[in-house]
PDB file of C-alpha atoms and ligand atoms in Angstrom:
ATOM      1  CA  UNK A   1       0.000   0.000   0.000  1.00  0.00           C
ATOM      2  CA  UNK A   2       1.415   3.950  -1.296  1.00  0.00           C
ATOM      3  CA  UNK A   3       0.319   6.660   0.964  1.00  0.00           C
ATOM      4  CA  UNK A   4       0.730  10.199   1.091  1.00  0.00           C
ATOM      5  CA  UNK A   5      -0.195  12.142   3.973  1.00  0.00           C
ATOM      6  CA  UNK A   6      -0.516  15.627   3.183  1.00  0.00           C
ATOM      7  CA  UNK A   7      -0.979  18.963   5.347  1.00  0.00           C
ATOM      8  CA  UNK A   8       0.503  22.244   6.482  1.00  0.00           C
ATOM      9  CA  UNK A   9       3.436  22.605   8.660  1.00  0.00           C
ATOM     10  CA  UNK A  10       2.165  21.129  12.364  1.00  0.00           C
ATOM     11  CA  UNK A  11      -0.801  19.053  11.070  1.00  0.00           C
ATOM     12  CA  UNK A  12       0.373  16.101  12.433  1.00  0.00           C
ATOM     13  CA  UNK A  13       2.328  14.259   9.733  1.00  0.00           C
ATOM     14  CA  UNK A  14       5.199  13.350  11.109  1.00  0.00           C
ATOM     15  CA  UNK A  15       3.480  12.457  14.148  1.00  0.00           C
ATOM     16  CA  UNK A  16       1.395  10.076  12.414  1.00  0.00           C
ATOM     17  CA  UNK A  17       3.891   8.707   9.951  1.00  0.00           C
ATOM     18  CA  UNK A  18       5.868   7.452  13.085  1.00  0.00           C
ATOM     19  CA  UNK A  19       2.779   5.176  14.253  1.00  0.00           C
ATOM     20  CA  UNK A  20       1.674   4.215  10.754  1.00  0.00           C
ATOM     21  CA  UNK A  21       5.223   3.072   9.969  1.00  0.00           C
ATOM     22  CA  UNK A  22       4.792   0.920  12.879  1.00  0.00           C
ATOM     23  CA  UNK A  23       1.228  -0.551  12.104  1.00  0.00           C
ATOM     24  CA  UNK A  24       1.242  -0.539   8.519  1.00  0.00           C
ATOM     25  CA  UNK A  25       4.966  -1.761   7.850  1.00  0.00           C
ATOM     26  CA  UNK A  26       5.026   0.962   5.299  1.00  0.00           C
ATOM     27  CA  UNK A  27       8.348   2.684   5.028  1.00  0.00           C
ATOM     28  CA  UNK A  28       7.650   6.379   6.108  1.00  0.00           C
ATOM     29  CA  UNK A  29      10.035   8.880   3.738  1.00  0.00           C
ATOM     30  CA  UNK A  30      10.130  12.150   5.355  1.00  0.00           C
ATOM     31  CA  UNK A  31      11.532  14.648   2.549  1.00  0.00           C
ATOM     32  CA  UNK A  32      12.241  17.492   5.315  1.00  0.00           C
ATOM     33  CA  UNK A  33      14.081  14.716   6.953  1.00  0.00           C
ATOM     34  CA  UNK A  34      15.798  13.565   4.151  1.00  0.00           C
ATOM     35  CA  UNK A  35      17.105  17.342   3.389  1.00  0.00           C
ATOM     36  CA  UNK A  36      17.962  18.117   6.959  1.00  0.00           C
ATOM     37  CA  UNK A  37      20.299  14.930   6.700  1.00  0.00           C
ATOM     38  CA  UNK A  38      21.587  16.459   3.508  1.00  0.00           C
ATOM     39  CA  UNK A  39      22.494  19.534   5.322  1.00  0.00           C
ATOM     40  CA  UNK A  40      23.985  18.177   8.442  1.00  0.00           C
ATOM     41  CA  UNK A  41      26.226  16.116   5.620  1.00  0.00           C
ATOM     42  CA  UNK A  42      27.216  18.932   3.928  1.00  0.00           C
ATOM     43  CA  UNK A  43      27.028  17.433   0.594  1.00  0.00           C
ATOM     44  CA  UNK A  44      25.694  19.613  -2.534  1.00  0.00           C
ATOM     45  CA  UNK A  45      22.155  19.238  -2.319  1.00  0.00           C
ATOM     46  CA  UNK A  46      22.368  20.221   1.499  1.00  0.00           C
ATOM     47  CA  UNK A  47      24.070  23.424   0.269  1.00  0.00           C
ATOM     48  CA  UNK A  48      21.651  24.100  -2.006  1.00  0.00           C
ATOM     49  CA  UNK A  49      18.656  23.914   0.235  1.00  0.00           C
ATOM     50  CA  UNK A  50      20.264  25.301   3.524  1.00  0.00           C
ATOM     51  CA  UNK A  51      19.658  29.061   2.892  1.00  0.00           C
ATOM     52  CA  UNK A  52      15.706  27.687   0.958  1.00  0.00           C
ATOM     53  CA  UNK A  53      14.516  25.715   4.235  1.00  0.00           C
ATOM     54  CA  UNK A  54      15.769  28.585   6.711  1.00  0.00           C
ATOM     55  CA  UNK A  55      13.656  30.766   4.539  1.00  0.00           C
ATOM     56  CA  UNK A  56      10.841  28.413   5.209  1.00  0.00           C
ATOM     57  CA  UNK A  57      10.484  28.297   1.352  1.00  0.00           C
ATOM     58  CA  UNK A  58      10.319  25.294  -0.959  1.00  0.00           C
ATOM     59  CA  UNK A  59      13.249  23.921  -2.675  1.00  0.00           C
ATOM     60  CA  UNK A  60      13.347  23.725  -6.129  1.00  0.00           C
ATOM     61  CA  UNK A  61      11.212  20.989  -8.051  1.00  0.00           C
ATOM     62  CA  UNK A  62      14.239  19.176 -10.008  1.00  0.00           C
ATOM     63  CA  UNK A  63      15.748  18.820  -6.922  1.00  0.00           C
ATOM     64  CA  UNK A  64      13.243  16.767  -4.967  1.00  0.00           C
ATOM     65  CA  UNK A  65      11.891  14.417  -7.381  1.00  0.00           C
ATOM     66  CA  UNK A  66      15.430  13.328  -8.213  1.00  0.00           C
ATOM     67  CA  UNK A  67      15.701  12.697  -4.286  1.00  0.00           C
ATOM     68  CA  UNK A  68      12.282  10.553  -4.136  1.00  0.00           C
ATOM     69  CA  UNK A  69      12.553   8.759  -7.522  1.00  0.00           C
ATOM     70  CA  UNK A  70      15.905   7.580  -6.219  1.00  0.00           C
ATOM     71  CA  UNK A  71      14.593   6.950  -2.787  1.00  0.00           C
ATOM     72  CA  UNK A  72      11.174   5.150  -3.662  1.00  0.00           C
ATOM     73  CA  UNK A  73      13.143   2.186  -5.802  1.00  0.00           C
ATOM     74  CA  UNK A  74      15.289   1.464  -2.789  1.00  0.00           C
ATOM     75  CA  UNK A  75      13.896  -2.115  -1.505  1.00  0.00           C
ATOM     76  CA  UNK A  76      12.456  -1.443   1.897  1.00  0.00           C
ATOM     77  CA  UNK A  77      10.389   0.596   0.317  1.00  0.00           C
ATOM     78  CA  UNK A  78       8.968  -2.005  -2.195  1.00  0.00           C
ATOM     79  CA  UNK A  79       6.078  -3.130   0.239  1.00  0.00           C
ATOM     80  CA  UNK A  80       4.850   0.601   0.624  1.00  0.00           C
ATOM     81  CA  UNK A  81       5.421   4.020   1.716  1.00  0.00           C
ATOM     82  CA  UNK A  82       4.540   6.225   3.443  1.00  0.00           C
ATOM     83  CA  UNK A  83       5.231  10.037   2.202  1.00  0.00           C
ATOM     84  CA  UNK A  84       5.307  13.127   4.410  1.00  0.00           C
ATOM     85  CA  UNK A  85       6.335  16.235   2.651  1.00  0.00           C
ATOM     86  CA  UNK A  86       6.417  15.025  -0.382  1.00  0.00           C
ATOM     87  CA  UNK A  87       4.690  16.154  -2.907  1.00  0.00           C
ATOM     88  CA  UNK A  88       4.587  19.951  -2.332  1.00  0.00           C
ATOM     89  CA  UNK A  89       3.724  21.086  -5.417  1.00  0.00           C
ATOM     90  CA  UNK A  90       1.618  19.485  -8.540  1.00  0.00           C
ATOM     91  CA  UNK A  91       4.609  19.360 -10.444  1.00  0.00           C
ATOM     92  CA  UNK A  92       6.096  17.123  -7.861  1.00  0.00           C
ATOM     93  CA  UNK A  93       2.848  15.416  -8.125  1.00  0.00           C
ATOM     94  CA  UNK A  94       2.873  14.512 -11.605  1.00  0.00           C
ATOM     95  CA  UNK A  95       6.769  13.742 -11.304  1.00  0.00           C
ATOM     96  CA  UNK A  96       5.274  11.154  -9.377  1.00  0.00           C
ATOM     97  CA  UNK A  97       2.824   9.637 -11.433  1.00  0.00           C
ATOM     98  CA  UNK A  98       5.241   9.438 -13.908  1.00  0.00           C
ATOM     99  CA  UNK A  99       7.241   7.473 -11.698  1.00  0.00           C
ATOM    100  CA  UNK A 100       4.878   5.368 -10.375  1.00  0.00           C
ATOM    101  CA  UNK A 101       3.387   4.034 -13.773  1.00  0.00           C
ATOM    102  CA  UNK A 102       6.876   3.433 -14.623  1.00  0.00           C
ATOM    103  CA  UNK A 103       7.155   0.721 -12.096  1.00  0.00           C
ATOM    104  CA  UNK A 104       3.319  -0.814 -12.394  1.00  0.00           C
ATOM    105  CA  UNK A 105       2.806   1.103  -9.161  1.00  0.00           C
ATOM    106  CA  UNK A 106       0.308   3.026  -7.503  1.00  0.00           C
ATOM    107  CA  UNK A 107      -1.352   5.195  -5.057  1.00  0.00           C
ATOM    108  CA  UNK A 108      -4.002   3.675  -2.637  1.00  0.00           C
ATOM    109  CA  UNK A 109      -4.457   6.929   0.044  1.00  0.00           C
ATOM    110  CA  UNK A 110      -4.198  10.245  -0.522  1.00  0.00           C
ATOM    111  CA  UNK A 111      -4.734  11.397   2.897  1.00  0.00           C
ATOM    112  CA  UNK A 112      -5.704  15.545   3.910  1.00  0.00           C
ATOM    113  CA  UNK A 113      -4.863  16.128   7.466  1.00  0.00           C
ATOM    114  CA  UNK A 114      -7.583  18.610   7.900  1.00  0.00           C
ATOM    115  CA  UNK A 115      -6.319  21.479  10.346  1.00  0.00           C
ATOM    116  CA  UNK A 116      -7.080  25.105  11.345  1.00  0.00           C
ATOM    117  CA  UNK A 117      -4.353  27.221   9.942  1.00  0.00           C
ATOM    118  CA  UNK A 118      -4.207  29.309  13.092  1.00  0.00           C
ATOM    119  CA  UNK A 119      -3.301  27.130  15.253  1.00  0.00           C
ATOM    120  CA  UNK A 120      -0.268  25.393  13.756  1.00  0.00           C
ATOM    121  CA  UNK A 121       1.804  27.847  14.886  1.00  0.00           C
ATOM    122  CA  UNK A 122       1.216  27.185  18.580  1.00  0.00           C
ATOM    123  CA  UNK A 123       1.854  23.385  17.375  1.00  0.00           C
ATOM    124  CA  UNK A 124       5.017  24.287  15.893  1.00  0.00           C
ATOM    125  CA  UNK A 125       6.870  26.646  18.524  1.00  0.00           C
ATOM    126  CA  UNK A 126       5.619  23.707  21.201  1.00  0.00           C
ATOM    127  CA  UNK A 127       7.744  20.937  18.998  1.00  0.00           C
ATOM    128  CA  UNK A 128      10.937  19.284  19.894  1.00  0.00           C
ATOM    129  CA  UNK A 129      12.404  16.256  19.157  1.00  0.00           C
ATOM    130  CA  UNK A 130      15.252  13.828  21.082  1.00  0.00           C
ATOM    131  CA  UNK A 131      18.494  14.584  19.733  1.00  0.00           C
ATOM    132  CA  UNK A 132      19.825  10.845  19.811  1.00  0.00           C
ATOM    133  CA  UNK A 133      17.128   8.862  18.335  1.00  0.00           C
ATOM    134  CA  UNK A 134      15.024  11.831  17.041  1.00  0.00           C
ATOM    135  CA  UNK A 135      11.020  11.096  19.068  1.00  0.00           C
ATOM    136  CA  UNK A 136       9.156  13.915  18.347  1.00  0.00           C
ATOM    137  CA  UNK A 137       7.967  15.710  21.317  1.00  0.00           C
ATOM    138  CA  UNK A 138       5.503  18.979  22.007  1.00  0.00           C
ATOM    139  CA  UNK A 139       5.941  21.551  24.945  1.00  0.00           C
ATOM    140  CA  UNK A 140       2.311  20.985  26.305  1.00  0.00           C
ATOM    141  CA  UNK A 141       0.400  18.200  23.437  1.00  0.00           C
ATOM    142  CA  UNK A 142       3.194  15.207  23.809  1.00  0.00           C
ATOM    143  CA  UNK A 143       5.577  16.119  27.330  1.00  0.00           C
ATOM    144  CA  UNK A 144       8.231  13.123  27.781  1.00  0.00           C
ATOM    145  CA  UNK A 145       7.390  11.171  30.484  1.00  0.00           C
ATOM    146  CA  UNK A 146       9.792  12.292  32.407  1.00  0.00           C
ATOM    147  CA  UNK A 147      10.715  15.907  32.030  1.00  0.00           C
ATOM    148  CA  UNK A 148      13.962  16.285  30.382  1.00  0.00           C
ATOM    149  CA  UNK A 149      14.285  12.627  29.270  1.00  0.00           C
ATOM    150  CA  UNK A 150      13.331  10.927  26.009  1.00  0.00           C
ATOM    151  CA  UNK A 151      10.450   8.264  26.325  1.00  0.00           C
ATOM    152  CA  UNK A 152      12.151   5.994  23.754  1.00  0.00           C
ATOM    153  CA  UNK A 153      15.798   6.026  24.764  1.00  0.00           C
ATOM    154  CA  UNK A 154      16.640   7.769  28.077  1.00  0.00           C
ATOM    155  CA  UNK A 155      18.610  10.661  26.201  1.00  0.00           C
ATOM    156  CA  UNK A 156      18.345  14.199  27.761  1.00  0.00           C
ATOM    157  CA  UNK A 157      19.673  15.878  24.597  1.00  0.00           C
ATOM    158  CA  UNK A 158      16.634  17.654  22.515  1.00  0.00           C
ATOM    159  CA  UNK A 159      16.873  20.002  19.472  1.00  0.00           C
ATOM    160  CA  UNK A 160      14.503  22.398  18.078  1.00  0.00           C
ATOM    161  CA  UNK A 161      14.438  23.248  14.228  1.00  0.00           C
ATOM    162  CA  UNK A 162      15.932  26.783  13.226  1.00  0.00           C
ATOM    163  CA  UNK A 163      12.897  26.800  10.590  1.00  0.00           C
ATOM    164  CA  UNK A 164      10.047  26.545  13.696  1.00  0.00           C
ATOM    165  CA  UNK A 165      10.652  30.379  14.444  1.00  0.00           C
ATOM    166  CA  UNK A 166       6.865  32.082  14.648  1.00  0.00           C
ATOM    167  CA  UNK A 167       8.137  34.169  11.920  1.00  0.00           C
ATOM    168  CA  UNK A 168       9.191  31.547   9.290  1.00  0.00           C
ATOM    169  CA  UNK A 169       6.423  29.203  10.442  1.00  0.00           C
ATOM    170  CA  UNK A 170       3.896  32.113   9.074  1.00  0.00           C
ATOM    171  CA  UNK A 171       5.757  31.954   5.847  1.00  0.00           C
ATOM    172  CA  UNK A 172       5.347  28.088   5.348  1.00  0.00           C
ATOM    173  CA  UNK A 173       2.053  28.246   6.035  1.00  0.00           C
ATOM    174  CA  UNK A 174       1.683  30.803   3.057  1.00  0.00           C
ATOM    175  CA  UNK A 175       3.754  28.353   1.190  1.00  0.00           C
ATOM    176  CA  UNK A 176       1.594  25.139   1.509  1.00  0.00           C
ATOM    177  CA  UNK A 177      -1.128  27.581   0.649  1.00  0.00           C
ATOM    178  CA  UNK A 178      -0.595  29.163  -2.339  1.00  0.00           C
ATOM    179  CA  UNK A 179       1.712  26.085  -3.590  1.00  0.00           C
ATOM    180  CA  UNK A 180       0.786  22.778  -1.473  1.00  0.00           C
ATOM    181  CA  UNK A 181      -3.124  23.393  -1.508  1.00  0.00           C
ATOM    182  CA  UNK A 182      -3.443  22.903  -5.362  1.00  0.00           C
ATOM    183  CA  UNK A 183      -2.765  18.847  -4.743  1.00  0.00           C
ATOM    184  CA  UNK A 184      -5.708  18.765  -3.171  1.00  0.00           C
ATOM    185  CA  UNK A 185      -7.995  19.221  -6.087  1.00  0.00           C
ATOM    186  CA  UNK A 186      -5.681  17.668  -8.090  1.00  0.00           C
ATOM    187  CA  UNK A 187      -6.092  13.985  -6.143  1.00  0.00           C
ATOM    188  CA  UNK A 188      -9.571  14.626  -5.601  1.00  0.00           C
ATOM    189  CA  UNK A 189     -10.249  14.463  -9.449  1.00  0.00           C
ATOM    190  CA  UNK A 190      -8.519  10.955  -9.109  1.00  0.00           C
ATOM    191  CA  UNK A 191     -10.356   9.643  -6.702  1.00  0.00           C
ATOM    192  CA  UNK A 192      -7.793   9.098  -3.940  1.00  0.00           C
ATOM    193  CA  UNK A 193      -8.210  12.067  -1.717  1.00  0.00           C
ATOM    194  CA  UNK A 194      -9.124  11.174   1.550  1.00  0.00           C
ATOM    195  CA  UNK A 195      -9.962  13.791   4.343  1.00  0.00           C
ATOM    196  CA  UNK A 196      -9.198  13.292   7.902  1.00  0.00           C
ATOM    197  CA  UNK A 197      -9.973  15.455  10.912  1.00  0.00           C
ATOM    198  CA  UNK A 198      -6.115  16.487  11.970  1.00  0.00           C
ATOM    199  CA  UNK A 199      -7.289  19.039  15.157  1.00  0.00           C
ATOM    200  CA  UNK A 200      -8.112  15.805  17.629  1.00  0.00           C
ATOM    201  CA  UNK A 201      -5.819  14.706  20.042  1.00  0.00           C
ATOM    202  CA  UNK A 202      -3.126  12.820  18.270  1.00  0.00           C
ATOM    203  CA  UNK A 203      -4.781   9.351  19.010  1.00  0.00           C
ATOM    204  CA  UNK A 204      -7.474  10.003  17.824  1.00  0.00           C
ATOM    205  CA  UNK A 205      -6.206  11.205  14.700  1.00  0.00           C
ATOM    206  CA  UNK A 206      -4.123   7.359  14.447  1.00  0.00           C
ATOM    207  CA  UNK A 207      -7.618   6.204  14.995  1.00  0.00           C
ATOM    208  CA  UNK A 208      -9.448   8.048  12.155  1.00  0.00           C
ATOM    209  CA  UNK A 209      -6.383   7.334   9.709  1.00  0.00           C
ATOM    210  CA  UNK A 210      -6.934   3.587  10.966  1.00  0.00           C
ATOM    211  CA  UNK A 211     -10.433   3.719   9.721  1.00  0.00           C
ATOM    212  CA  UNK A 212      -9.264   4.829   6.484  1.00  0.00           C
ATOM    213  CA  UNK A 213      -6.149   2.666   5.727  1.00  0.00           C
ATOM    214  CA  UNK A 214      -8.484  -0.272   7.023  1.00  0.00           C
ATOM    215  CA  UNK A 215      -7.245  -3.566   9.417  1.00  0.00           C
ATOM    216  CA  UNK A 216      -2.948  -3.718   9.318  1.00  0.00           C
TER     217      UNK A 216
HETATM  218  P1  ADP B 301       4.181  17.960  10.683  1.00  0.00           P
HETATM  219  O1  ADP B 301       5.085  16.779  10.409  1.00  0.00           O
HETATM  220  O2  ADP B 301       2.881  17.873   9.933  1.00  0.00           O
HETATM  221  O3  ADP B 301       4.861  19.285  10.460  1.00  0.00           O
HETATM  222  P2  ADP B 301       4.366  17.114  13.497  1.00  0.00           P
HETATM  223  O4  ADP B 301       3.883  15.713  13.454  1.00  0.00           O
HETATM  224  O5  ADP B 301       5.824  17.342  13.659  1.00  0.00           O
HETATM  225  O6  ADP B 301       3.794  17.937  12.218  1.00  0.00           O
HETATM  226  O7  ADP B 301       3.569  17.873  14.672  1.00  0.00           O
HETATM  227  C1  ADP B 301       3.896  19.219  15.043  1.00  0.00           C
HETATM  228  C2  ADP B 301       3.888  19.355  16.566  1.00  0.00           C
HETATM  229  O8  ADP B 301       2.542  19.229  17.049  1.00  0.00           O
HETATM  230  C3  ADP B 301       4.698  18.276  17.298  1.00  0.00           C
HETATM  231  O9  ADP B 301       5.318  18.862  18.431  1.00  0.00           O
HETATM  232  C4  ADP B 301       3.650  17.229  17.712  1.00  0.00           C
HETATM  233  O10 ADP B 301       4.013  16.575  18.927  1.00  0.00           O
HETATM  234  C5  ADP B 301       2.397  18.092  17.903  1.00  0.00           C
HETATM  235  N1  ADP B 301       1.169  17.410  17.451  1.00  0.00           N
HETATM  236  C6  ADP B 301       1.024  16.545  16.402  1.00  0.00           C
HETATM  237  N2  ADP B 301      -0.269  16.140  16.273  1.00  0.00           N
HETATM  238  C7  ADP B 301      -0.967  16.784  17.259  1.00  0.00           C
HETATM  239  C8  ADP B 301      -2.345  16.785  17.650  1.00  0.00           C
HETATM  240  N3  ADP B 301      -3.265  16.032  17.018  1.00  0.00           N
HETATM  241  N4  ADP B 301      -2.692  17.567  18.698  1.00  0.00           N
HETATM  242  C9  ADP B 301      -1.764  18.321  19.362  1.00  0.00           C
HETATM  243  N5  ADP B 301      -0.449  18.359  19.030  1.00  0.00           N
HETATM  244  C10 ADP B 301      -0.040  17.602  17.992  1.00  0.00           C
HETATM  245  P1  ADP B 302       6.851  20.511   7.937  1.00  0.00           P
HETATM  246  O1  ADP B 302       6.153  19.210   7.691  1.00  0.00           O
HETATM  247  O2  ADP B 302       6.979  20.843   9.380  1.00  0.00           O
HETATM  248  O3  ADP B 302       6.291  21.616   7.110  1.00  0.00           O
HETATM  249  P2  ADP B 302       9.220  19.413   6.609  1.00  0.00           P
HETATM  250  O4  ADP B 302      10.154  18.814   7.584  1.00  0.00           O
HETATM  251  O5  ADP B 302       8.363  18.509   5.810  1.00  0.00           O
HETATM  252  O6  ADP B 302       8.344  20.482   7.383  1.00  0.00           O
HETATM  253  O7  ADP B 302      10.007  20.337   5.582  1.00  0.00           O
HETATM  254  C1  ADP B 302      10.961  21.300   6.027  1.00  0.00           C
HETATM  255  C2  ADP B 302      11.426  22.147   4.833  1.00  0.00           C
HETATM  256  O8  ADP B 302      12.082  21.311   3.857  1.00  0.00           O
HETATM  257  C3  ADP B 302      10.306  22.848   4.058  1.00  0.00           C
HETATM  258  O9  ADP B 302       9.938  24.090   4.647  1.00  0.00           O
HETATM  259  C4  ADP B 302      10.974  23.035   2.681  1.00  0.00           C
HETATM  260  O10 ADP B 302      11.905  24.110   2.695  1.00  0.00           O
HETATM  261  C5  ADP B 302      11.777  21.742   2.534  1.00  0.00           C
HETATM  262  N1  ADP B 302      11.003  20.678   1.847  1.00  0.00           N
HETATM  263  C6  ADP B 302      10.636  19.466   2.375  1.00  0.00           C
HETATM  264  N2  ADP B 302       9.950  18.741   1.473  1.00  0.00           N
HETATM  265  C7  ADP B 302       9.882  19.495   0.344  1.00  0.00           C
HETATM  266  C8  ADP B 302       9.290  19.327  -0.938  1.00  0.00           C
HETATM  267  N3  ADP B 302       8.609  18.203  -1.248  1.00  0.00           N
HETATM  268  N4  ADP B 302       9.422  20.330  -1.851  1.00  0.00           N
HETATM  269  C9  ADP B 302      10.106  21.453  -1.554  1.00  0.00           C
HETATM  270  N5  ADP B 302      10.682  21.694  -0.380  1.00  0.00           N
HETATM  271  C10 ADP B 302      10.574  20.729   0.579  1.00  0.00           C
HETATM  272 ZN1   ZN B 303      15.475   9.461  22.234  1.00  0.00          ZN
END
């Protein structure tokens, strides 16, 4: 099974991705994952994108398909994935149809996280994640269990993104907007789009997506 979860910054997508990964056995590819890797590397691409993603803007088209068409073929992610972030933009969209019908694949769940704009930037400035093993975390939605120590593997080393700043947060949500929001018409026309309430508390979001992705 092929799933894309899609929704602005804070909807939930990572979140979700985690537990779905977990359920589902689908391979979760997070594309603002796989670029903050290829910054802390150094490498090219990380170069490239640095200055974009501290912006809170997108990073060019060419740049990101090449990164998931590569990615997608790899084998633990021949059973199904799960994709958060990615596609941003229709023309990442149809890069990916392209890609799919190329290898006799294709998508089951197109899945809208279905949040209130205003409040994702509370959701944001609350998030943190465990430095080590990288459990996501918010301020007052998702405290560790003990304060100051991950849940998952006793670290108490947490890091906050440079790109969850109030001000740039505003600026990705004008982003997903003006360049995300076209998908959604776009997979509605194919009959994939499915829309899921994303301001519940997060298990109750994991249940409604469970109700759409149907028994693991
Ligand atoms: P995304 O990947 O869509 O940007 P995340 O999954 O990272 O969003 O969630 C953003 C922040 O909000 C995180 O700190 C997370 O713990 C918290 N969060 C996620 N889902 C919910 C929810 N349903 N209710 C409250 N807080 C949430
Ligand atoms: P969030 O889900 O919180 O919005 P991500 O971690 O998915 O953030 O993405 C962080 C940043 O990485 C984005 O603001 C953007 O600059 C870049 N990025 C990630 N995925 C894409 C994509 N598919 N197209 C263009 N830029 C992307
Ligand atoms: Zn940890």
């Amino acid at each position: 099974m092929n799933v894309i979860l899609v929704g602005p910054p804070g909807a939930g997508k990572g979140t979700q991705a985690e537990r779905l990964q977990k359920t589902y056995g689908l391979k979760h590819l997070s594309t603002g994952d796989m670029l903050r890797a290829e910054v802390a590397a150094g490498s090219q691409i990380g170069r490239q994108a640095k200055a974009i993603m501290d912006r809170g803007e997108l990073v060019p088209d060419e740049i990101l398909i090449r990164m998931i068409g590569e990615r997608i073929g790899q084998p633990d992610a021949a059973k199904g994935f799960l994709l958060d972030g990615f596609p941003r933009t229709v023309a990442q969209a149809q890069a990916l149809d392209t890609m799919l019908a190329g290898r006799k694949q294709k998508l089951d769940h197109v899945i809208q996280l279905v949040v209130n704009n205003d409040a994702m930037v509370e959701r944001i400035s609350g998030r943190f994640s465990c430095k080590k093993c990288g459990a996501g975390y918010h301020d007052s939605f998702k405290k560790t269990k003990k304060p100051g120590v991950c849940n998952v593997c006793g670290s108490t080393e947490f890091v906050r993104r440079p790109d969850d700043k109030p001000e740039t947060v505003r600026t990705r949500l004008e982003a997903y907007d003006k360049q995300t929001a076209p998908l959604l018409p776009y997979y509605r026309a194919r009959g994939v789009l499915r829309e899921v309430e994303g301001m519940a508390a997060i298990d109750e979001v994991t249940a409604k997506l469970g109700k759409v992705l149907g028994a693991a």
